[in-house]
Amino acid sequence: MNQSTTPVTLALFCKVVDNYGDIGICWRLARQLVREHAIAVTLWVDDLKSFARICPQVDTQATVQHVDGVAVYHWRDQEGTYRAEDVADIVIEFFAVDIPPGYVTAMAQRAARPVWLNLEGLTAEEWVEGCHTLPSMHPRLPLTKHFFFPGFTGKTGGLLREVDLLERRDRFQQDAGGIAAFLGGLGLAPAEQRACKVSLFCYPHAPVAGLFDAWRRGGAPLACLVPEGVAKDEVRAFLGAEPVAGASRTQGMLTVRVLPFVPQADYDPLLWACDVNIVRGEDSFVRAQWANRPFAWHIYPQDDNLHHKKLRAFISRYCPDIEPLERFALAFNGVTEPAGDDWLPLWQAFSGAFESLACRSANWQKAVLANGDLASNLLTFAASVR
């Protein structure tokens, strides 16, 4: 992008709904804009405690702070007045949050109107291609908002991806000693490191107990790595103790190990080091796609089971011809039920398809790489409408 047309300031408004997914996406985007595009970013976020789980440098008591080059403001309420000169060149509301009315008024008073974007949630459904970048006029003020959709095709905004992500991934995955040191730092014993390693990051309603039972009865050792606070009831029942970081127990072929809730910067190496990843929401879902490992997606639940439609839409794009993943993903998300309530056949079929999924992952990444990355695409569009 021509530097003379590049907006230099950007405000990103985030309300935390999915504990870590919303802030995870916004934090990745903010840091990438600062590091790779020299944009001065202000991140407004309402839940600093959730933010601090993925970024320990965050001071949960601070009204204003600077972290990794990003100005972070604690977004406490919708009150307050704002000056036109304080409004950014680009204003992004994540997932249709309501920006404070005073800020919107100041946007209209700015001599050069800001580019106003509603950064929507990720979906593989076809309708987003027709809605991507559509304008919406403000009913009272001389402002236009545009809808910006991440996605999997060239008619969408693409996916979040740092410029060096795949290079860092390949370097890590080719370093056996580095992987062993990383896993050892998380407490994994040598036997756990040799086992099939599954990272498990899911919502509370996931059928984890059935999966634990299947893994326990499986034909090969399996180490399930669960962040502290995830699937608490099922992990507590398996351990027979409180599921605190560092706790572990082996039953049959299964070892369950509770990991500390790692900062965002360490989550990618965890995905890269595992053999298969079960991920949830949007942020970890996208990172699993870049990890070059088989994965299953536990999608955020929506009213009237709308998430089932989104799940099927992704599966139809990603692996319409790899039935074991489809059957496992549909069952794990409650769309279907395993025969006889036994998860072992579903898991065995899924794990038997890992080689096919590895080939699919490589081809999928080539396809989505051709769409560019979300941050760059967003700035290119913003420059085009200024």
XYZ file of N, CA and C in Angstrom, residues 123-377:
765
model
N -17.146 -16.979 9.211
C -18.019 -18.069 8.802
C -17.661 -18.482 7.386
N -17.902 -19.744 7.075
C -17.665 -20.263 5.725
C -18.920 -20.207 4.865
N -20.003 -19.665 5.396
C -21.257 -19.606 4.642
C -21.112 -18.695 3.420
N -21.772 -19.045 2.338
C -21.605 -18.341 1.070
C -22.133 -16.913 1.108
N -23.122 -16.639 1.952
C -23.746 -15.323 1.926
C -22.782 -14.194 2.289
N -21.690 -14.498 3.006
C -20.783 -13.423 3.410
C -20.107 -12.766 2.210
N -19.947 -13.516 1.121
C -19.303 -12.932 -0.048
C -20.118 -11.771 -0.608
N -21.434 -11.843 -0.491
C -22.281 -10.769 -0.966
C -22.388 -9.606 0.000
N -22.020 -9.836 1.268
C -22.126 -8.789 2.288
C -20.790 -8.125 2.600
N -19.703 -8.757 2.231
C -18.380 -8.225 2.526
C -18.191 -6.853 1.889
N -17.804 -5.875 2.697
C -17.540 -4.474 2.344
C -18.796 -3.672 2.010
N -19.980 -4.220 2.252
C -21.197 -3.443 1.987
C -21.252 -2.216 2.890
N -21.722 -1.062 2.358
C -21.830 0.155 3.169
C -23.162 0.241 3.893
N -23.173 0.957 4.995
C -24.393 1.234 5.755
C -24.335 2.672 6.242
N -25.267 3.509 5.763
C -25.291 4.918 6.135
C -25.851 5.095 7.542
N -25.242 5.976 8.306
C -25.775 6.315 9.622
C -27.110 7.043 9.432
N -28.116 6.751 10.254
C -29.436 7.366 10.036
C -29.474 8.872 10.276
N -28.518 9.412 11.055
C -28.575 10.844 11.373
C -27.302 11.604 11.013
N -26.168 10.944 11.097
C -24.886 11.620 10.956
C -24.257 11.331 9.591
N -23.377 12.208 9.125
C -22.729 11.998 7.824
C -21.592 10.977 7.923
N -21.972 9.771 8.253
C -21.002 8.692 8.432
C -21.473 7.443 7.697
N -20.530 6.709 7.174
C -20.828 5.433 6.510
C -19.991 4.335 7.148
N -20.653 3.272 7.538
C -19.985 2.093 8.091
C -19.931 1.016 7.009
N -18.815 0.295 6.950
C -18.697 -0.829 6.024
C -18.528 -2.125 6.811
N -19.173 -3.169 6.327
C -19.049 -4.485 6.943
C -17.849 -5.206 6.338
N -17.014 -5.738 7.218
C -15.795 -6.411 6.765
C -15.784 -7.819 7.348
N -15.801 -8.801 6.456
C -15.920 -10.195 6.875
C -14.616 -10.953 6.641
N -14.042 -11.545 7.677
C -12.986 -12.529 7.437
C -13.596 -13.716 6.702
N -12.767 -14.518 6.094
C -13.338 -15.651 5.374
C -12.292 -16.476 4.667
N -12.791 -17.410 3.871
C -11.942 -18.429 3.275
C -11.812 -18.304 1.761
N -12.364 -17.247 1.170
C -12.297 -17.078 -0.275
C -11.772 -15.686 -0.621
N -11.469 -15.487 -1.890
C -10.977 -14.200 -2.344
C -12.017 -13.104 -2.328
N -13.264 -13.453 -2.077
C -14.338 -12.461 -1.997
C -14.629 -12.063 -0.556
N -13.716 -12.407 0.348
C -13.829 -12.027 1.760
C -12.512 -11.374 2.188
N -12.412 -11.062 3.481
C -11.213 -10.390 3.988
C -10.060 -11.303 4.331
N -10.224 -12.614 4.174
C -9.144 -13.541 4.501
C -9.053 -13.834 5.988
N -7.944 -14.448 6.398
C -7.731 -14.871 7.778
C -6.568 -14.113 8.403
N -6.609 -13.987 9.723
C -5.481 -13.393 10.434
C -4.243 -14.289 10.302
N -3.146 -13.668 9.912
C -1.889 -14.427 9.774
C -0.729 -13.450 9.748
N 0.169 -13.581 10.704
C 1.359 -12.746 10.716
C 2.280 -13.150 9.562
N 3.083 -12.218 9.118
C 3.889 -12.445 7.932
C 4.891 -13.580 8.113
N 5.364 -13.801 9.346
C 6.380 -14.831 9.579
C 5.822 -16.087 10.241
N 4.508 -16.214 10.323
C 3.904 -17.300 11.098
C 4.318 -18.678 10.587
N 4.185 -18.918 9.300
C 4.457 -20.253 8.775
C 5.938 -20.590 8.834
N 6.776 -19.588 8.674
C 8.213 -19.819 8.825
C 8.548 -20.225 10.257
N 7.958 -19.555 11.229
C 8.201 -19.906 12.636
C 7.666 -21.294 12.945
N 6.505 -21.604 12.391
C 5.922 -22.940 12.609
C 6.834 -24.026 12.066
N 7.287 -23.870 10.823
C 8.117 -24.905 10.209
C 9.424 -25.078 10.974
N 10.013 -23.970 11.398
C 11.271 -24.048 12.145
C 11.056 -24.792 13.458
N 9.950 -24.533 14.141
C 9.649 -25.199 15.412
C 9.401 -26.685 15.189
N 8.567 -27.032 14.205
C 8.191 -28.425 14.000
C 9.338 -29.281 13.481
N 10.382 -28.654 12.945
C 11.545 -29.398 12.479
C 12.630 -29.535 13.557
N 12.372 -28.982 14.717
C 13.351 -28.986 15.806
C 12.873 -29.930 16.912
N 13.243 -31.194 16.822
C 12.786 -32.183 17.801
C 13.219 -31.822 19.210
N 14.447 -31.334 19.349
C 14.920 -30.944 20.670
C 14.133 -29.776 21.233
N 13.794 -28.812 20.377
C 13.006 -27.670 20.823
C 11.606 -28.065 21.247
N 11.011 -29.009 20.520
C 9.681 -29.499 20.884
C 9.736 -30.191 22.238
N 10.758 -31.034 22.429
C 10.894 -31.753 23.702
C 11.085 -30.773 24.856
N 11.868 -29.732 24.629
C 12.086 -28.745 25.681
C 10.805 -27.975 25.985
N 10.063 -27.644 24.951
C 8.804 -26.926 25.156
C 7.822 -27.781 25.951
N 7.635 -29.032 25.543
C 6.698 -29.915 26.233
C 7.184 -30.229 27.644
N 8.486 -30.396 27.794
C 9.021 -30.633 29.130
C 8.773 -29.449 30.043
N 8.840 -28.247 29.480
C 8.552 -27.060 30.270
C 7.113 -26.995 30.737
N 6.229 -27.694 30.027
C 4.823 -27.769 30.433
C 4.578 -28.937 31.395
N 5.634 -29.687 31.697
C 5.514 -30.769 32.670
C 5.352 -32.154 32.093
N 5.360 -32.302 30.759
C 5.152 -33.618 30.168
C 6.355 -34.518 30.386
N 6.100 -35.715 30.897
C 7.143 -36.718 31.057
C 7.482 -37.307 29.693
N 8.643 -37.971 29.566
C 9.025 -38.553 28.273
C 7.961 -39.479 27.681
N 7.308 -40.282 28.512
C 6.272 -41.180 27.997
C 5.102 -40.402 27.396
N 4.736 -39.293 28.012
C 3.668 -38.461 27.470
C 4.092 -37.818 26.155
N 5.353 -37.435 26.071
C 5.832 -36.826 24.838
C 5.841 -37.816 23.683
N 6.047 -39.101 23.987
C 6.054 -40.115 22.931
C 4.649 -40.525 22.513
N 3.671 -40.285 23.372
C 2.292 -40.686 23.085
C 1.671 -39.768 22.033
N 0.517 -40.159 21.526
C -0.269 -39.262 20.684
C -0.751 -38.112 21.563
N -0.404 -36.913 21.195
C -0.701 -35.740 22.034
C -1.885 -34.973 21.448
N -2.897 -34.765 22.275
C -4.107 -34.055 21.868
C -4.288 -32.836 22.764
N -4.331 -31.659 22.183
C -4.701 -30.485 22.967
C -6.215 -30.348 22.936
N -6.790 -30.051 24.089
C -8.246 -29.980 24.216
C -8.645 -28.611 24.749
N -9.302 -27.821 23.904
C -9.795 -26.504 24.284
C -11.227 -26.420 23.782
N -12.185 -26.573 24.700
C -13.575 -26.721 24.307
C -14.477 -25.935 25.250
N -15.755 -25.852 24.892
C -16.744 -25.221 25.758
C -17.250 -26.237 26.786
N -17.883 -25.753 27.864
C -18.278 -26.661 28.954
C -19.225 -27.783 28.551
N -20.014 -27.581 27.480
C -20.998 -28.605 27.125
C -20.426 -29.711 26.241
N -19.150 -29.688 25.962
C -18.546 -30.711 25.105
C -18.635 -32.089 25.754
N -18.804 -33.139 24.969
C -18.929 -34.498 25.510
C -17.575 -35.099 25.868
N -16.891 -34.465 26.798
C -15.522 -34.843 27.128
C -15.461 -36.180 27.855
N -16.444 -36.456 28.706
C -16.400 -37.712 29.466
C -16.399 -38.921 28.541
N -17.231 -38.883 27.515
C -17.275 -39.986 26.560
C -15.975 -40.137 25.796
N -15.356 -39.006 25.476
C -14.089 -39.052 24.758
C -12.983 -39.593 25.659
N -12.960 -39.166 26.922
C -11.981 -39.711 27.866
C -12.114 -41.238 27.959
N -13.331 -41.704 28.028
C -13.554 -43.151 28.140
C -13.021 -43.879 26.908
N -13.243 -43.289 25.728
C -12.752 -43.909 24.502
C -11.233 -43.936 24.480
N -10.616 -42.844 24.855
C -9.153 -42.790 24.861
C -8.571 -43.757 25.893
N -9.242 -43.885 27.019
C -8.769 -44.803 28.061
C -8.760 -46.237 27.548
N -9.751 -46.571 26.717
C -9.873 -47.930 26.187
C -9.191 -48.112 24.837
N -8.497 -47.092 24.361
C -7.897 -47.144 23.033
C -6.728 -48.097 22.944
N -6.207 -48.228 21.730
C -5.146 -49.200 21.502
C -3.744 -48.644 21.593
N -3.610 -47.351 21.862
C -2.280 -46.746 21.931
C -2.287 -45.642 22.978
N -1.132 -45.376 23.588
C -1.067 -44.309 24.597
C -1.453 -42.953 24.009
N -2.192 -42.193 24.800
C -2.639 -40.864 24.377
C -2.516 -39.911 25.558
N -1.938 -38.745 25.300
C -1.824 -37.710 26.325
C -2.736 -36.553 25.942
N -3.710 -36.274 26.799
C -4.633 -35.171 26.569
C -4.175 -33.981 27.403
N -3.904 -32.872 26.734
C -3.390 -31.667 27.385
C -4.522 -30.648 27.457
N -4.946 -30.331 28.685
C -6.113 -29.482 28.903
C -5.702 -28.229 29.659
N -5.978 -27.039 29.122
C -5.668 -25.816 29.881
C -6.488 -25.755 31.168
N -5.896 -25.214 32.194
C -6.594 -25.059 33.471
C -7.878 -24.266 33.279
N -8.973 -24.780 33.813
C -10.260 -24.117 33.698
C -11.141 -24.650 32.594
N -10.615 -25.499 31.711
C -11.375 -26.074 30.603
C -11.877 -27.464 30.993
N -13.148 -27.747 30.671
C -13.761 -29.057 30.977
C -13.515 -29.449 32.435
N -13.760 -28.512 33.332
C -13.375 -28.696 34.738
C -14.030 -29.920 35.377
N -15.317 -30.101 35.157
C -16.011 -31.214 35.827
C -15.489 -32.562 35.345
N -15.330 -32.706 34.037
C -14.860 -33.980 33.486
C -13.413 -34.257 33.883
N -12.589 -33.224 33.882
C -11.189 -33.411 34.264
C -11.086 -33.738 35.752
N -11.898 -33.071 36.575
C -11.904 -33.362 38.010
C -12.304 -34.809 38.259
N -13.332 -35.273 37.543
C -13.788 -36.651 37.725
C -12.700 -37.645 37.308
N -11.989 -37.340 36.243
C -10.945 -38.256 35.778
C -9.767 -38.275 36.749
N -9.384 -37.095 37.210
C -8.224 -37.005 38.100
C -8.526 -37.508 39.506
N -9.792 -37.342 39.920
C -10.125 -37.603 41.309
C -9.569 -36.541 42.220
N -9.317 -35.371 41.663
C -8.743 -34.262 42.418
C -9.050 -32.970 41.675
N -8.739 -31.852 42.293
C -8.987 -30.565 41.647
C -8.094 -30.406 40.411
N -8.658 -29.906 39.336
C -7.899 -29.806 38.078
C -7.030 -28.552 38.011
N -6.022 -28.516 38.855
C -5.108 -27.373 38.885
C -3.938 -27.636 37.949
N -3.297 -26.581 37.506
C -2.157 -26.718 36.604
C -1.096 -27.627 37.205
N -0.638 -28.575 36.411
C 0.363 -29.532 36.866
C -0.206 -30.869 37.266
N -1.516 -30.919 37.516
C -2.146 -32.182 37.906
C -2.203 -33.127 36.711
N -2.028 -34.419 36.968
C -2.122 -35.406 35.897
C -2.470 -36.764 36.491
N -3.028 -37.627 35.648
C -3.329 -38.991 36.060
C -3.426 -39.860 34.822
N -3.009 -41.102 34.957
C -3.097 -42.066 33.864
C -4.090 -43.154 34.232
N -5.024 -43.422 33.334
C -5.956 -44.539 33.450
C -5.959 -45.265 32.114
N -5.643 -46.543 32.123
C -5.588 -47.284 30.867
C -4.573 -46.660 29.938
N -5.008 -46.360 28.721
C -4.108 -45.778 27.729
C -4.074 -44.251 27.762
N -4.858 -43.658 28.636
C -5.010 -42.202 28.637
C -4.321 -41.544 29.828
N -3.547 -40.511 29.523
C -3.038 -39.597 30.538
C -3.651 -38.231 30.301
N -4.280 -37.681 31.313
C -4.800 -36.324 31.244
C -3.882 -35.433 32.056
N -3.411 -34.374 31.429
C -2.526 -33.431 32.113
C -3.118 -32.033 32.012
N -3.206 -31.358 33.151
C -3.723 -29.992 33.192
C -2.556 -29.031 33.007
N -2.671 -28.192 31.995
C -1.626 -27.212 31.704
C -1.999 -25.858 32.290
N -1.015 -25.049 32.603
C -1.335 -23.650 32.914
C -1.952 -23.013 31.677
N -2.812 -22.038 31.893
C -3.434 -21.341 30.773
C -2.355 -20.477 30.127
N -1.846 -20.923 28.990
C -0.656 -20.290 28.420
C -0.998 -18.940 27.798
N -0.051 -18.005 27.829
C -0.240 -16.744 27.118
C -0.428 -16.995 25.624
N -1.033 -16.027 24.953
C -1.315 -16.195 23.533
C -0.057 -16.536 22.736
N 1.058 -15.936 23.101
C 2.300 -16.173 22.362
C 2.750 -17.626 22.428
N 2.364 -18.354 23.475
C 2.763 -19.756 23.623
C 1.718 -20.730 23.097
N 0.567 -20.224 22.671
C -0.488 -21.137 22.237
C -0.148 -21.770 20.895
N 0.429 -20.993 19.991
C 0.812 -21.573 18.701
C 1.784 -22.738 18.878
N 2.884 -22.591 19.643
C 3.773 -23.738 19.834
C 3.067 -24.960 20.429
N 2.076 -24.741 21.280
C 1.335 -25.877 21.823
C 0.609 -26.617 20.706
N -0.049 -25.869 19.816
C -0.734 -26.490 18.684
C 0.260 -27.184 17.766
N 1.398 -26.544 17.540
C 2.411 -27.117 16.657
C 3.009 -28.397 17.223
N 3.094 -28.492 18.554
C 3.751 -29.636 19.193
C 2.829 -30.841 19.324
N 1.518 -30.628 19.224
C 0.580 -31.732 19.393
C 0.331 -32.444 18.066
N -0.192 -33.657 18.168
C -0.500 -34.445 16.970
C -1.875 -34.124 16.416
N -2.763 -33.691 17.278
C -4.116 -33.304 16.864
C -4.617 -32.286 17.874
N -5.422 -31.338 17.397
C -5.910 -30.270 18.260
C -7.425 -30.168 18.192
N -8.043 -30.129 19.357
C -9.469 -29.839 19.454
C -9.570 -28.404 19.950
N -10.177 -27.553 19.145
C -10.160 -26.115 19.411
C -11.583 -25.586 19.421
N -11.732 -24.363 19.941
C -13.074 -23.817 20.077
C -13.127 -22.382 19.548
N -14.336 -21.877 19.342
C -14.538 -20.482 18.998
C -13.962 -20.129 17.647
N -13.340 -18.943 17.558
C -12.791 -18.467 16.289
C -11.276 -18.326 16.309
N -10.727 -17.747 17.363
C -9.294 -17.484 17.371
C -8.490 -18.776 17.306
N -8.748 -19.716 18.224
C -7.987 -20.963 18.218
C -8.314 -21.804 16.989
N -9.514 -21.658 16.460
C -9.930 -22.331 15.234
C -9.041 -21.926 14.064
N -8.791 -20.641 13.922
C -7.922 -20.160 12.838
C -6.481 -20.603 13.075
N -6.015 -20.511 14.326
C -4.631 -20.913 14.590
C -4.422 -22.401 14.328
N -5.449 -23.215 14.574
C -5.332 -24.645 14.294
C -5.174 -24.898 12.805
N -5.792 -24.073 11.981
C -5.649 -24.243 10.537
C -4.232 -23.949 10.072
N -3.561 -23.017 10.738
C -2.182 -22.691 10.383
C -1.190 -23.656 11.025
N -1.633 -24.482 11.971
C -0.710 -25.360 12.696
C -0.256 -26.552 11.879
N -0.952 -26.843 10.786
C -0.593 -27.976 9.923
C -0.710 -29.308 10.660
N -1.732 -29.398 11.482
C -2.052 -30.616 12.208
C -3.545 -30.913 12.045
N -3.953 -32.179 12.141
C -5.394 -32.468 12.142
C -6.060 -31.749 13.317
N -7.301 -31.311 13.111
C -8.008 -30.617 14.182
C -9.501 -30.862 14.056
N -10.187 -30.642 15.167
C -11.650 -30.655 15.195
C -12.098 -29.380 15.890
N -13.194 -28.806 15.417
C -13.664 -27.499 15.864
C -14.898 -27.642 16.742
N -14.795 -27.142 17.991
C -15.973 -27.028 18.848
C -16.483 -25.604 18.699
N -17.574 -25.443 17.992
C -18.034 -24.123 17.581
C -18.845 -23.465 18.695
N -18.790 -22.142 18.741
C -19.527 -21.389 19.759
C -21.023 -21.590 19.563
N -21.758 -21.992 20.609
C -23.194 -22.290 20.439
C -24.022 -21.021 20.213
N -25.010 -21.115 19.326
C -25.906 -20.009 19.027
C -27.356 -20.463 19.158
N -28.246 -19.493 19.323
C -29.669 -19.794 19.420
C -30.150 -20.488 18.150
N -31.156 -21.349 18.337
C -31.774 -22.087 17.225
C -30.758 -22.944 16.464
N -29.655 -23.293 17.142
C -28.626 -24.151 16.549
C -28.068 -23.606 15.239
N -27.981 -22.274 15.143
C -27.412 -21.687 13.934
C -25.950 -22.091 13.746
N -25.291 -22.414 14.866
C -23.892 -22.821 14.756
C -23.734 -24.142 14.012
N -24.767 -24.973 14.028
C -24.686 -26.222 13.276
C -24.559 -25.942 11.780
N -25.268 -24.935 11.312
C -25.183 -24.557 9.894
C -23.791 -24.053 9.560
N -23.228 -23.246 10.470
C -21.877 -22.725 10.249
C -20.858 -23.867 10.237
N -21.039 -24.830 11.125
C -20.129 -25.973 11.176
C -20.173 -26.764 9.876
N -21.372 -27.055 9.409
C -21.503 -27.811 8.161
C -20.921 -27.038 6.978
N -21.094 -25.711 6.983
C -20.561 -24.898 5.889
C -19.039 -24.996 5.834
N -18.405 -24.967 7.018
C -16.948 -25.090 7.012
C -16.515 -26.473 6.564
N -17.149 -27.496 7.098
C -16.766 -28.864 6.732
C -16.900 -29.076 5.228
N -17.967 -28.521 4.636
C -18.179 -28.700 3.205
C -17.086 -28.020 2.381
N -16.476 -26.976 2.940
C -15.360 -26.334 2.251
C -14.038 -27.036 2.539
N -13.837 -27.401 3.795
C -12.529 -27.891 4.212
C -12.285 -29.337 3.820
N -13.225 -30.200 4.085
C -12.981 -31.634 3.849
C -14.269 -32.369 3.505
N -14.923 -32.012 2.414
C -16.186 -32.686 2.078
C -16.015 -34.169 1.782
N -14.775 -34.588 1.505
C -14.533 -35.982 1.123
C -13.829 -36.781 2.215
N -13.664 -36.188 3.399
C -13.029 -36.927 4.503
C -14.090 -37.152 5.573
N -14.855 -38.190 5.395
C -16.028 -38.444 6.227
C -15.706 -38.640 7.701
N -14.599 -39.305 8.085
C -14.351 -39.502 9.524
C -14.264 -38.195 10.313
N -13.664 -37.146 9.725
C -13.619 -35.869 10.430
C -15.010 -35.275 10.540
N -15.771 -35.345 9.478
C -17.131 -34.805 9.514
C -17.959 -35.489 10.585
N -17.900 -36.824 10.655
C -18.705 -37.548 11.643
C -18.257 -37.229 13.068
N -16.947 -37.119 13.268
C -16.451 -36.794 14.601
C -16.864 -35.380 14.993
N -16.693 -34.418 14.094
C -17.002 -33.023 14.400
C -18.494 -32.831 14.656
N -19.338 -33.472 13.873
C -20.777 -33.331 14.071
C -21.197 -33.917 15.414
N -20.620 -35.044 15.791
C -20.959 -35.646 17.079
C -20.428 -34.804 18.233
N -19.210 -34.308 18.114
C -18.623 -33.524 19.199
C -19.398 -32.230 19.429
N -20.061 -31.733 18.395
C -20.862 -30.515 18.508
C -22.340 -30.788 18.743
N -22.688 -32.035 19.003
C -24.063 -32.360 19.350
C -25.036 -32.384 18.189
N -24.531 -32.353 16.961
C -25.423 -32.442 15.807
C -25.929 -33.864 15.652
N -25.045 -34.822 15.892
C -25.403 -36.240 15.868
C -24.931 -36.875 17.171
N -25.223 -38.152 17.341
C -24.761 -38.882 18.516
C -24.001 -40.119 18.075
N -22.928 -40.472 18.806
C -22.192 -41.692 18.448
C -23.048 -42.926 18.656
N -22.895 -43.889 17.799
C -23.665 -45.124 17.903
C -23.410 -45.793 19.247
N -24.496 -46.112 19.955
C -24.359 -46.761 21.249
C -23.675 -45.899 22.284
N -23.617 -44.599 22.029
C -22.956 -43.653 22.928
C -21.497 -44.035 23.174
N -20.888 -44.691 22.177
C -19.498 -45.129 22.292
C -18.641 -44.285 21.347
N -17.706 -43.522 21.911
C -16.879 -42.630 21.117
C -15.669 -43.317 20.497
N -15.367 -44.536 20.923
C -14.148 -45.184 20.440
C -14.155 -45.405 18.931
N -15.214 -45.935 18.326
C -15.193 -46.100 16.857
C -15.041 -44.772 16.105
N -15.702 -43.716 16.608
C -15.577 -42.411 15.962
C -14.136 -41.903 16.026
N -13.520 -42.055 17.202
C -12.142 -41.600 17.350
C -11.196 -42.424 16.496
N -11.381 -43.734 16.473
C -10.506 -44.596 15.680
C -10.597 -44.251 14.199
N -11.808 -43.974 13.724
C -11.964 -43.593 12.319
C -11.310 -42.238 12.050
N -11.512 -41.297 12.970
C -10.917 -39.967 12.834
C -9.395 -40.062 12.814
N -8.824 -40.765 13.776
C -7.361 -40.874 13.832
C -6.817 -41.650 12.634
N -7.609 -42.562 12.092
C -7.185 -43.287 10.898
C -7.121 -42.422 9.658
N -7.750 -41.254 9.721
C -7.761 -40.334 8.576
C -6.710 -39.236 8.693
N -5.828 -39.317 9.690
C -4.861 -38.236 9.905
C -3.959 -38.014 8.690
N -3.572 -39.089 8.004
C -2.709 -38.922 6.830
C -3.433 -38.148 5.733
N -4.693 -38.476 5.507
C -5.487 -37.750 4.510
C -5.678 -36.299 4.925
N -5.867 -36.075 6.222
C -6.058 -34.717 6.714
C -4.781 -33.895 6.597
N -3.628 -34.543 6.711
C -2.363 -33.824 6.542
C -2.229 -33.304 5.112
N -2.601 -34.124 4.147
C -2.571 -33.685 2.746
C -3.577 -32.561 2.519
N -4.749 -32.708 3.113
C -5.766 -31.675 2.943
C -5.316 -30.364 3.568
N -4.651 -30.445 4.723
C -4.187 -29.238 5.396
C -3.221 -28.457 4.512
N -2.307 -29.151 3.866
C -1.338 -28.472 3.006
C -2.029 -27.775 1.842
N -2.976 -28.448 1.203
C -3.689 -27.849 0.077
C -4.581 -26.702 0.521
N -5.193 -26.855 1.686
C -6.062 -25.812 2.218
C -5.268 -24.537 2.499
N -4.108 -24.689 3.103
C -3.298 -23.516 3.405
C -2.871 -22.787 2.135
N -2.512 -23.527 1.091
C -2.162 -22.885 -0.167
C -3.329 -22.062 -0.699
N -4.527 -22.601 -0.582
C -5.709 -21.907 -1.099
C -5.995 -20.628 -0.321
N -5.948 -20.696 1.014
C -6.286 -19.502 1.796
C -5.141 -18.489 1.803
N -3.914 -18.942 1.616
C -2.803 -18.004 1.492
C -2.983 -17.098 0.282
N -3.588 -17.621 -0.763
C -3.795 -16.841 -1.986
C -4.745 -15.671 -1.761
N -5.506 -15.711 -0.666
C -6.470 -14.634 -0.380
C -5.841 -13.466 0.371
N -4.557 -13.573 0.718
C -3.929 -12.534 1.521
C -4.303 -12.675 2.982
N -3.792 -11.779 3.823
C -4.105 -11.854 5.251
C -5.068 -10.745 5.633
N -5.798 -10.966 6.697
C -6.877 -10.067 7.104
C -6.390 -8.649 7.359
N -5.299 -8.489 8.088
C -4.831 -7.148 8.434
C -4.479 -6.342 7.189
N -3.738 -6.943 6.268
C -3.361 -6.240 5.046
C -4.572 -5.919 4.188
N -5.475 -6.885 4.074
C -6.687 -6.659 3.281
C -7.538 -5.546 3.874
